């Protein structure tokens, strides 16, 4: 067996990994509960001058029968210093972690958490009154997805070693017979 054949087989074996990439399938709305085992979600909210203070809560649940790694890869608070923002700033809470973004400042966060089957967790934005000028206002957004938890495959290394050893043995016998 040629090394090019081995590399080709290894390449084909890795193809399904690309198919597991999450695609956004829905937009989340405050107050909703979202099953992250089935889809990835995004949320974007723009605010106008005079919008009142409030709180947005999003609940994420693991509806699968296996452990999932919930990834909030991009939680963003966009404020433009004195031009547009939230009076008093914004508090962002995820699980037991809380981040505070001061008035007029912008920030981006990443959060992750392992969720057991049936378990839930929440993302909460607490914000002050919005201020802005001439159509410019602050905004809040995020993207969330659930990924299968990494599971170690302890048998993979010995199996790979046996396979490569077998290939080496076959090549040696073939060379001895020639």
PDB file of C-alpha atoms in Angstrom:
ATOM      1  CA  UNK A   1       0.000   0.000   0.000  1.00  0.00           C
ATOM      2  CA  UNK A   2       1.351   3.422  -0.966  1.00  0.00           C
ATOM      3  CA  UNK A   3       1.572   6.365   1.370  1.00  0.00           C
ATOM      4  CA  UNK A   4      -0.542   8.386  -1.082  1.00  0.00           C
ATOM      5  CA  UNK A   5      -3.348   5.864  -0.540  1.00  0.00           C
ATOM      6  CA  UNK A   6      -3.008   6.206   3.227  1.00  0.00           C
ATOM      7  CA  UNK A   7      -3.178  10.007   3.007  1.00  0.00           C
ATOM      8  CA  UNK A   8      -6.186   9.843   0.673  1.00  0.00           C
ATOM      9  CA  UNK A   9      -8.061   7.565   3.077  1.00  0.00           C
ATOM     10  CA  UNK A  10      -7.191   9.849   6.007  1.00  0.00           C
ATOM     11  CA  UNK A  11      -8.454  12.849   4.018  1.00  0.00           C
ATOM     12  CA  UNK A  12     -11.756  11.166   3.208  1.00  0.00           C
ATOM     13  CA  UNK A  13     -12.163  10.126   6.838  1.00  0.00           C
ATOM     14  CA  UNK A  14     -11.927  13.790   7.902  1.00  0.00           C
ATOM     15  CA  UNK A  15     -14.590  15.054   5.461  1.00  0.00           C
ATOM     16  CA  UNK A  16     -17.565  14.598   7.831  1.00  0.00           C
ATOM     17  CA  UNK A  17     -15.940  17.003  10.297  1.00  0.00           C
ATOM     18  CA  UNK A  18     -16.700  19.915   7.968  1.00  0.00           C
ATOM     19  CA  UNK A  19     -20.366  18.937   7.761  1.00  0.00           C
ATOM     20  CA  UNK A  20     -20.826  19.382  11.499  1.00  0.00           C
ATOM     21  CA  UNK A  21     -20.361  23.166  11.349  1.00  0.00           C
ATOM     22  CA  UNK A  22     -23.311  25.021  12.826  1.00  0.00           C
ATOM     23  CA  UNK A  23     -25.546  27.108  10.617  1.00  0.00           C
ATOM     24  CA  UNK A  24     -27.774  29.820  11.990  1.00  0.00           C
ATOM     25  CA  UNK A  25     -31.324  28.572  11.840  1.00  0.00           C
ATOM     26  CA  UNK A  26     -33.165  31.168  13.815  1.00  0.00           C
ATOM     27  CA  UNK A  27     -33.247  34.499  15.506  1.00  0.00           C
ATOM     28  CA  UNK A  28     -33.682  34.444  19.263  1.00  0.00           C
ATOM     29  CA  UNK A  29     -36.130  36.766  21.016  1.00  0.00           C
ATOM     30  CA  UNK A  30     -35.967  37.951  24.635  1.00  0.00           C
ATOM     31  CA  UNK A  31     -37.906  35.729  27.022  1.00  0.00           C
ATOM     32  CA  UNK A  32     -37.611  32.654  24.829  1.00  0.00           C
ATOM     33  CA  UNK A  33     -36.187  29.209  25.526  1.00  0.00           C
ATOM     34  CA  UNK A  34     -33.995  27.713  22.801  1.00  0.00           C
ATOM     35  CA  UNK A  35     -32.875  24.121  22.269  1.00  0.00           C
ATOM     36  CA  UNK A  36     -29.198  24.420  21.367  1.00  0.00           C
ATOM     37  CA  UNK A  37     -28.927  20.737  20.472  1.00  0.00           C
ATOM     38  CA  UNK A  38     -30.909  21.357  17.296  1.00  0.00           C
ATOM     39  CA  UNK A  39     -29.769  24.738  16.001  1.00  0.00           C
ATOM     40  CA  UNK A  40     -27.619  27.823  16.316  1.00  0.00           C
ATOM     41  CA  UNK A  41     -29.262  31.176  16.993  1.00  0.00           C
ATOM     42  CA  UNK A  42     -28.431  34.846  16.731  1.00  0.00           C
ATOM     43  CA  UNK A  43     -29.883  37.996  18.256  1.00  0.00           C
ATOM     44  CA  UNK A  44     -29.504  41.635  17.269  1.00  0.00           C
ATOM     45  CA  UNK A  45     -31.271  44.588  18.869  1.00  0.00           C
ATOM     46  CA  UNK A  46     -30.790  48.226  17.971  1.00  0.00           C
ATOM     47  CA  UNK A  47     -32.009  50.941  20.329  1.00  0.00           C
ATOM     48  CA  UNK A  48     -33.184  54.497  19.682  1.00  0.00           C
ATOM     49  CA  UNK A  49     -32.821  57.628  21.766  1.00  0.00           C
ATOM     50  CA  UNK A  50     -35.281  57.453  24.669  1.00  0.00           C
ATOM     51  CA  UNK A  51     -35.824  53.676  24.732  1.00  0.00           C
ATOM     52  CA  UNK A  52     -36.346  52.794  28.386  1.00  0.00           C
ATOM     53  CA  UNK A  53     -34.091  50.685  30.584  1.00  0.00           C
ATOM     54  CA  UNK A  54     -34.809  47.000  30.774  1.00  0.00           C
ATOM     55  CA  UNK A  55     -33.609  43.450  30.829  1.00  0.00           C
ATOM     56  CA  UNK A  56     -33.428  40.783  28.118  1.00  0.00           C
ATOM     57  CA  UNK A  57     -33.197  37.141  29.175  1.00  0.00           C
ATOM     58  CA  UNK A  58     -32.565  34.169  26.898  1.00  0.00           C
ATOM     59  CA  UNK A  59     -32.725  30.590  28.175  1.00  0.00           C
ATOM     60  CA  UNK A  60     -30.805  27.828  26.425  1.00  0.00           C
ATOM     61  CA  UNK A  61     -31.531  24.161  27.003  1.00  0.00           C
ATOM     62  CA  UNK A  62     -29.862  20.916  26.007  1.00  0.00           C
ATOM     63  CA  UNK A  63     -32.660  18.878  24.452  1.00  0.00           C
ATOM     64  CA  UNK A  64     -30.368  16.029  23.426  1.00  0.00           C
ATOM     65  CA  UNK A  65     -29.451  12.844  25.262  1.00  0.00           C
ATOM     66  CA  UNK A  66     -25.749  13.720  25.451  1.00  0.00           C
ATOM     67  CA  UNK A  67     -23.620  16.443  27.041  1.00  0.00           C
ATOM     68  CA  UNK A  68     -23.308  19.571  24.878  1.00  0.00           C
ATOM     69  CA  UNK A  69     -20.768  22.371  24.946  1.00  0.00           C
ATOM     70  CA  UNK A  70     -22.752  25.617  24.688  1.00  0.00           C
ATOM     71  CA  UNK A  71     -20.650  28.302  23.030  1.00  0.00           C
ATOM     72  CA  UNK A  72     -21.536  31.989  23.024  1.00  0.00           C
ATOM     73  CA  UNK A  73     -18.754  32.947  20.663  1.00  0.00           C
ATOM     74  CA  UNK A  74     -19.690  36.569  20.242  1.00  0.00           C
ATOM     75  CA  UNK A  75     -21.662  38.575  22.786  1.00  0.00           C
ATOM     76  CA  UNK A  76     -21.357  42.229  21.818  1.00  0.00           C
ATOM     77  CA  UNK A  77     -22.357  45.516  23.441  1.00  0.00           C
ATOM     78  CA  UNK A  78     -21.949  48.411  20.980  1.00  0.00           C
ATOM     79  CA  UNK A  79     -21.959  51.954  22.385  1.00  0.00           C
ATOM     80  CA  UNK A  80     -20.437  55.066  20.837  1.00  0.00           C
ATOM     81  CA  UNK A  81     -19.067  57.012  23.807  1.00  0.00           C
ATOM     82  CA  UNK A  82     -21.105  60.213  24.138  1.00  0.00           C
ATOM     83  CA  UNK A  83     -22.985  59.746  20.840  1.00  0.00           C
ATOM     84  CA  UNK A  84     -24.971  56.576  21.639  1.00  0.00           C
ATOM     85  CA  UNK A  85     -25.154  54.231  24.602  1.00  0.00           C
ATOM     86  CA  UNK A  86     -27.008  53.114  27.709  1.00  0.00           C
ATOM     87  CA  UNK A  87     -27.107  55.310  30.824  1.00  0.00           C
ATOM     88  CA  UNK A  88     -25.438  53.352  33.593  1.00  0.00           C
ATOM     89  CA  UNK A  89     -23.968  50.876  31.098  1.00  0.00           C
ATOM     90  CA  UNK A  90     -24.867  47.226  30.507  1.00  0.00           C
ATOM     91  CA  UNK A  91     -24.552  44.127  32.676  1.00  0.00           C
ATOM     92  CA  UNK A  92     -24.107  40.822  30.839  1.00  0.00           C
ATOM     93  CA  UNK A  93     -24.628  37.599  32.827  1.00  0.00           C
ATOM     94  CA  UNK A  94     -24.141  34.042  31.641  1.00  0.00           C
ATOM     95  CA  UNK A  95     -24.420  31.209  34.132  1.00  0.00           C
ATOM     96  CA  UNK A  96     -22.402  32.310  37.164  1.00  0.00           C
ATOM     97  CA  UNK A  97     -20.311  34.852  35.208  1.00  0.00           C
ATOM     98  CA  UNK A  98     -21.193  38.559  35.098  1.00  0.00           C
ATOM     99  CA  UNK A  99     -19.471  41.226  33.011  1.00  0.00           C
ATOM    100  CA  UNK A 100     -20.136  44.966  33.206  1.00  0.00           C
ATOM    101  CA  UNK A 101     -19.746  47.376  30.302  1.00  0.00           C
ATOM    102  CA  UNK A 102     -19.535  50.999  31.438  1.00  0.00           C
ATOM    103  CA  UNK A 103     -21.663  53.709  29.859  1.00  0.00           C
ATOM    104  CA  UNK A 104     -20.359  54.699  26.415  1.00  0.00           C
ATOM    105  CA  UNK A 105     -17.941  51.764  26.155  1.00  0.00           C
ATOM    106  CA  UNK A 106     -18.111  48.826  23.725  1.00  0.00           C
ATOM    107  CA  UNK A 107     -17.119  45.260  24.502  1.00  0.00           C
ATOM    108  CA  UNK A 108     -17.227  41.754  23.103  1.00  0.00           C
ATOM    109  CA  UNK A 109     -17.258  38.589  25.211  1.00  0.00           C
ATOM    110  CA  UNK A 110     -17.074  34.843  24.692  1.00  0.00           C
ATOM    111  CA  UNK A 111     -18.696  32.426  27.114  1.00  0.00           C
ATOM    112  CA  UNK A 112     -18.951  28.643  27.171  1.00  0.00           C
ATOM    113  CA  UNK A 113     -20.498  26.061  29.433  1.00  0.00           C
ATOM    114  CA  UNK A 114     -21.098  22.307  29.433  1.00  0.00           C
ATOM    115  CA  UNK A 115     -24.768  21.351  29.651  1.00  0.00           C
ATOM    116  CA  UNK A 116     -26.001  17.915  30.683  1.00  0.00           C
ATOM    117  CA  UNK A 117     -29.079  16.481  28.942  1.00  0.00           C
ATOM    118  CA  UNK A 118     -32.165  18.497  29.941  1.00  0.00           C
ATOM    119  CA  UNK A 119     -30.103  21.189  31.697  1.00  0.00           C
ATOM    120  CA  UNK A 120     -30.664  24.915  31.050  1.00  0.00           C
ATOM    121  CA  UNK A 121     -28.658  28.115  31.434  1.00  0.00           C
ATOM    122  CA  UNK A 122     -29.447  31.781  30.780  1.00  0.00           C
ATOM    123  CA  UNK A 123     -27.909  34.824  29.148  1.00  0.00           C
ATOM    124  CA  UNK A 124     -29.149  38.131  30.614  1.00  0.00           C
ATOM    125  CA  UNK A 125     -28.588  41.709  29.442  1.00  0.00           C
ATOM    126  CA  UNK A 126     -29.464  44.458  31.991  1.00  0.00           C
ATOM    127  CA  UNK A 127     -29.287  47.897  30.388  1.00  0.00           C
ATOM    128  CA  UNK A 128     -30.077  51.513  31.219  1.00  0.00           C
ATOM    129  CA  UNK A 129     -32.059  54.054  29.194  1.00  0.00           C
ATOM    130  CA  UNK A 130     -30.769  54.341  25.631  1.00  0.00           C
ATOM    131  CA  UNK A 131     -29.458  57.615  24.296  1.00  0.00           C
ATOM    132  CA  UNK A 132     -28.442  58.489  20.762  1.00  0.00           C
ATOM    133  CA  UNK A 133     -28.634  61.132  18.094  1.00  0.00           C
ATOM    134  CA  UNK A 134     -29.826  61.412  14.490  1.00  0.00           C
ATOM    135  CA  UNK A 135     -30.630  57.736  13.941  1.00  0.00           C
ATOM    136  CA  UNK A 136     -27.546  56.468  15.779  1.00  0.00           C
ATOM    137  CA  UNK A 137     -28.157  54.255  18.798  1.00  0.00           C
ATOM    138  CA  UNK A 138     -26.510  51.475  20.783  1.00  0.00           C
ATOM    139  CA  UNK A 139     -27.075  47.784  20.105  1.00  0.00           C
ATOM    140  CA  UNK A 140     -26.737  44.351  21.711  1.00  0.00           C
ATOM    141  CA  UNK A 141     -26.127  41.080  19.871  1.00  0.00           C
ATOM    142  CA  UNK A 142     -24.914  37.499  20.202  1.00  0.00           C
ATOM    143  CA  UNK A 143     -24.489  34.195  18.376  1.00  0.00           C
ATOM    144  CA  UNK A 144     -24.935  30.894  20.233  1.00  0.00           C
ATOM    145  CA  UNK A 145     -24.455  27.254  19.244  1.00  0.00           C
ATOM    146  CA  UNK A 146     -24.301  23.868  20.917  1.00  0.00           C
ATOM    147  CA  UNK A 147     -21.465  21.508  20.041  1.00  0.00           C
ATOM    148  CA  UNK A 148     -21.066  17.865  21.021  1.00  0.00           C
ATOM    149  CA  UNK A 149     -18.802  17.660  24.043  1.00  0.00           C
ATOM    150  CA  UNK A 150     -15.324  16.418  23.183  1.00  0.00           C
ATOM    151  CA  UNK A 151     -15.144  12.755  24.100  1.00  0.00           C
ATOM    152  CA  UNK A 152     -11.705  11.178  24.344  1.00  0.00           C
ATOM    153  CA  UNK A 153     -11.241   8.066  22.286  1.00  0.00           C
ATOM    154  CA  UNK A 154      -8.679   6.092  24.269  1.00  0.00           C
ATOM    155  CA  UNK A 155      -8.607   3.256  21.753  1.00  0.00           C
ATOM    156  CA  UNK A 156      -7.747   5.507  18.790  1.00  0.00           C
ATOM    157  CA  UNK A 157      -3.994   5.717  19.392  1.00  0.00           C
ATOM    158  CA  UNK A 158      -3.410   1.974  19.904  1.00  0.00           C
ATOM    159  CA  UNK A 159      -5.573   1.177  16.871  1.00  0.00           C
ATOM    160  CA  UNK A 160      -3.616   3.643  14.745  1.00  0.00           C
ATOM    161  CA  UNK A 161      -0.340   2.127  15.999  1.00  0.00           C
ATOM    162  CA  UNK A 162      -1.477  -1.410  15.170  1.00  0.00           C
ATOM    163  CA  UNK A 163      -2.609  -0.304  11.699  1.00  0.00           C
ATOM    164  CA  UNK A 164       0.681   1.430  10.909  1.00  0.00           C
ATOM    165  CA  UNK A 165       2.651  -1.501  12.339  1.00  0.00           C
ATOM    166  CA  UNK A 166       0.654  -3.867  10.126  1.00  0.00           C
ATOM    167  CA  UNK A 167       1.376  -1.742   7.062  1.00  0.00           C
ATOM    168  CA  UNK A 168       5.076  -1.743   7.916  1.00  0.00           C
ATOM    169  CA  UNK A 169       5.048  -5.529   8.374  1.00  0.00           C
ATOM    170  CA  UNK A 170       3.284  -5.992   5.024  1.00  0.00           C
ATOM    171  CA  UNK A 171       5.824  -3.761   3.277  1.00  0.00           C
ATOM    172  CA  UNK A 172       8.712  -5.665   4.881  1.00  0.00           C
ATOM    173  CA  UNK A 173       7.321  -9.056   3.815  1.00  0.00           C
ATOM    174  CA  UNK A 174       6.648  -7.795   0.311  1.00  0.00           C
ATOM    175  CA  UNK A 175      10.232  -6.525   0.069  1.00  0.00           C
ATOM    176  CA  UNK A 176      11.625  -9.850   1.408  1.00  0.00           C
ATOM    177  CA  UNK A 177       9.594 -11.852  -1.147  1.00  0.00           C
ATOM    178  CA  UNK A 178      10.699  -9.702  -4.078  1.00  0.00           C
TER     179      UNK A 178
END
